[in-house]
Short mmCIF file of C-alpha atoms in Angstrom, two decimals:
data_model
loop_
_atom_site.label_atom_id
_atom_site.label_comp_id
_atom_site.label_asym_id
_atom_site.label_seq_id
_atom_site.Cartn_x
_atom_site.Cartn_y
_atom_site.Cartn_z
CA UNK G 900 -155.95 147.93 115.63
CA UNK G 901 -154.95 149.55 118.91
CA UNK G 902 -152.98 148.13 121.82
CA UNK G 903 -152.80 149.61 125.31
CA UNK G 904 -149.19 149.71 126.54
CA UNK G 905 -148.09 149.28 130.14
CA UNK G 906 -147.16 152.89 130.83
CA UNK G 907 -150.74 154.09 130.27
CA UNK G 908 -150.30 155.61 126.84
CA UNK G 909 -152.04 154.25 123.78
CA UNK G 910 -149.89 152.81 121.01
CA UNK G 911 -151.10 151.74 117.59
CA UNK G 912 -149.56 148.71 115.96
CA UNK G 913 -149.80 150.66 112.70
CA UNK G 914 -150.40 154.37 112.51
CA UNK G 915 -151.15 156.49 109.46
CA UNK G 916 -149.22 159.72 109.99
CA UNK G 917 -150.62 161.54 106.98
CA UNK G 918 -152.58 160.61 103.89
CA UNK G 919 -151.26 161.09 100.38
CA UNK G 920 -153.60 158.98 98.21
CA UNK G 921 -151.90 160.11 95.00
CA UNK G 922 -148.36 160.19 96.38
CA UNK G 923 -145.93 163.07 96.55
CA UNK G 924 -143.77 164.39 93.75
CA UNK G 925 -140.08 164.82 94.53
CA UNK G 926 -140.38 168.62 94.99
CA UNK G 927 -143.13 168.02 97.57
CA UNK G 928 -140.86 165.91 99.81
CA UNK G 929 -137.82 167.11 101.68
CA UNK G 930 -135.73 166.02 104.66
CA UNK G 931 -133.95 167.83 107.44
CA UNK G 932 -130.97 166.00 108.96
CA UNK G 933 -130.07 167.11 112.45
CA UNK G 934 -128.58 165.61 115.62
CA UNK G 935 -131.65 166.84 117.50
CA UNK G 936 -133.58 163.97 115.83
CA UNK G 937 -131.13 161.31 117.08
CA UNK G 938 -132.28 158.90 119.80
CA UNK G 939 -132.10 160.19 123.36
CA UNK G 940 -130.58 157.61 125.73
CA UNK G 941 -132.89 156.46 128.53
CA UNK G 942 -132.05 157.57 132.08
CA UNK G 943 -132.37 153.95 133.34
CA UNK G 944 -128.81 152.61 133.00
CA UNK G 945 -130.00 148.98 133.24
CA UNK G 946 -132.36 149.54 130.31
CA UNK G 947 -129.56 151.21 128.32
CA UNK G 948 -127.17 148.35 129.13
CA UNK G 949 -129.76 145.84 127.86
CA UNK G 950 -129.20 147.20 124.33
CA UNK G 951 -125.63 145.82 124.23
CA UNK G 952 -126.63 142.63 126.02
CA UNK G 953 -129.40 141.85 123.53
CA UNK G 954 -127.17 142.68 120.57
CA UNK G 955 -124.35 140.46 121.87
CA UNK G 956 -126.79 137.56 122.41
CA UNK G 957 -128.15 137.91 118.88
CA UNK G 958 -124.67 138.09 117.31
CA UNK G 959 -123.65 134.91 119.18
CA UNK G 960 -126.67 133.11 117.67
CA UNK G 961 -126.26 134.66 114.21
CA UNK G 962 -122.74 135.75 113.25
CA UNK G 963 -123.95 137.29 109.98
CA UNK G 964 -125.59 140.26 111.73
CA UNK G 965 -124.06 143.61 110.79
CA UNK G 966 -124.38 146.86 112.71
CA UNK G 967 -124.94 149.40 109.94
CA UNK G 968 -125.98 153.03 110.28
CA UNK G 969 -129.63 153.87 109.59
CA UNK G 970 -131.60 157.07 109.29
CA UNK G 971 -133.77 157.62 112.37
CA UNK G 972 -137.30 158.92 111.95
CA UNK G 973 -137.71 161.89 114.28
CA UNK G 974 -141.05 163.17 113.00
CA UNK G 975 -142.29 165.28 110.13
CA UNK G 976 -143.86 168.61 109.34
CA UNK G 977 -146.55 169.12 106.73
CA UNK G 978 -148.05 172.14 105.08
CA UNK G 979 -150.72 172.49 102.47
CA UNK G 980 -150.37 174.58 99.35
CA UNK G 981 -151.86 178.04 99.47
CA UNK G 982 -154.71 179.41 97.40
CA UNK G 983 -155.97 177.22 94.59
CA UNK G 984 -153.21 174.65 95.09
CA UNK G 985 -154.30 171.80 97.36
CA UNK G 986 -150.90 170.09 97.26
CA UNK G 987 -149.26 168.90 100.45
CA UNK G 988 -145.61 169.38 101.24
CA UNK G 989 -143.91 167.04 103.70
CA UNK G 990 -140.56 167.47 105.43
CA UNK G 991 -139.11 164.40 107.19
CA UNK G 992 -137.06 165.05 110.34
CA UNK G 993 -134.16 162.58 110.33
CA UNK G 994 -131.35 161.75 112.72
CA UNK G 995 -129.00 158.78 112.91
CA UNK G 996 -129.31 155.38 114.55
CA UNK G 997 -127.91 151.93 113.86
CA UNK G 998 -129.08 148.35 113.57
CA UNK G 999 -127.64 147.38 116.98
CA UNK G 1000 -129.72 150.05 118.70
CA UNK G 1001 -132.80 149.01 116.74
CA UNK G 1002 -132.41 145.41 117.94
CA UNK G 1003 -131.73 146.60 121.51
CA UNK G 1004 -134.66 149.04 121.76
CA UNK G 1005 -137.47 148.32 119.30
CA UNK G 1006 -136.97 144.51 119.44
CA UNK G 1007 -136.20 144.41 123.17
CA UNK G 1008 -138.57 142.22 125.25
CA UNK G 1009 -138.88 145.30 127.50
CA UNK G 1010 -139.45 147.70 124.57
CA UNK G 1011 -142.45 149.31 126.30
CA UNK G 1012 -140.13 150.65 129.01
CA UNK G 1013 -138.37 152.75 126.34
CA UNK G 1014 -141.63 154.61 125.58
CA UNK G 1015 -142.61 157.93 127.12
CA UNK G 1016 -146.27 158.74 127.88
CA UNK G 1017 -147.20 161.18 125.10
CA UNK G 1018 -149.68 161.53 122.23
CA UNK G 1019 -146.81 162.94 120.13
CA UNK G 1020 -145.10 160.03 118.35
CA UNK G 1021 -141.56 161.53 118.24
CA UNK G 1022 -141.78 162.32 121.97
CA UNK G 1023 -143.22 158.91 122.83
CA UNK G 1024 -140.43 157.15 120.90
CA UNK G 1025 -137.48 159.41 121.78
CA UNK G 1026 -135.63 156.54 123.52
CA UNK G 1027 -136.14 154.02 120.67
CA UNK G 1028 -134.16 153.59 117.49
CA UNK G 1029 -137.09 154.15 115.09
CA UNK G 1030 -135.19 153.55 111.82
CA UNK G 1031 -136.74 155.01 108.69
CA UNK G 1032 -138.12 152.20 106.55
CA UNK G 1033 -140.00 151.89 103.33
CA UNK G 1034 -142.30 149.34 101.81
CA UNK G 1035 -144.59 148.84 98.86
CA UNK G 1036 -147.42 146.64 97.73
CA UNK G 1037 -146.58 145.61 94.18
CA UNK G 1038 -149.31 144.28 91.90
CA UNK G 1039 -148.24 142.59 88.66
CA UNK G 1040 -150.00 143.05 85.33
CA UNK G 1041 -151.71 139.68 85.87
CA UNK G 1042 -153.10 140.94 89.22
CA UNK G 1043 -150.76 139.01 91.50
CA UNK G 1044 -149.23 140.57 94.63
CA UNK G 1045 -145.44 140.32 95.02
CA UNK G 1046 -144.18 138.92 98.34
CA UNK G 1047 -140.61 138.20 99.38
CA UNK G 1048 -139.40 135.55 101.80
CA UNK G 1049 -136.83 136.90 104.24
CA UNK G 1050 -133.55 135.04 104.66
CA UNK G 1051 -133.10 132.83 107.70
CA UNK G 1052 -129.89 134.81 108.46
CA UNK G 1053 -131.57 138.12 109.28
CA UNK G 1054 -132.01 139.54 112.77
CA UNK G 1055 -135.75 140.06 112.64
CA UNK G 1056 -138.53 137.87 111.29
CA UNK G 1057 -136.29 135.24 109.62
CA UNK G 1058 -138.12 133.19 106.98
CA UNK G 1059 -141.25 135.37 107.09
CA UNK G 1060 -143.07 136.59 103.98
CA UNK G 1061 -143.07 140.37 103.57
CA UNK G 1062 -143.83 143.08 101.05
CA UNK G 1063 -140.78 144.53 99.24
CA UNK G 1064 -139.10 147.22 101.31
CA UNK G 1065 -136.25 147.92 103.68
CA UNK G 1066 -134.15 150.68 105.20
CA UNK G 1067 -131.96 153.14 103.32
CA UNK G 1068 -128.32 152.76 104.32
CA UNK G 1069 -126.30 155.72 105.56
CA UNK G 1070 -122.95 156.45 104.00
CA UNK G 1071 -121.36 158.92 106.37
CA UNK G 1072 -118.33 160.94 105.34
CA UNK G 1073 -118.60 164.71 105.48
CA UNK G 1074 -122.40 164.77 105.39
CA UNK G 1075 -125.53 162.73 104.92
CA UNK G 1076 -126.62 161.25 101.62
CA UNK G 1077 -130.15 160.04 101.02
CA UNK G 1078 -132.15 159.32 97.93
CA UNK G 1079 -135.77 160.03 98.87
CA UNK G 1080 -136.98 157.98 95.89
CA UNK G 1081 -136.00 154.68 97.56
#
């Protein structure tokens, strides 16, 4: 499914970045944390100011919203094993963002204005929050699929049915901590 966005660039509703049909073992997955993968503020000050305005409006409607730190997806690099090994190795490029910025950019009614015309996803989304998320389709032994119903007190898609998943939380002291097996 593809949707044409207003600034002339093509954006997929869902995009497969790379295929790993059999998954990756822990040694095949790594992450680089660097400020260079943080969100770049947009040059349009009105658009930047809308982030706070949207957050404040949402908090007024739902006082249980919490602005927690999130890892920001800034791209990835991939290399294939050499010689007889056909294994792939993936390195995630991660910066920092927060839930407030996610609500104010990715969930903004004017979200398309935050995009930059580019075929490169990290470049196209450099002004958005782009928090790293995870999800899974879980099939039970009796061949049922597990779905969860979201709380009515969440900031996005309250009451909707979803697959299990979420965002890893950032605990920030002297460095970053992430468990890539989330």
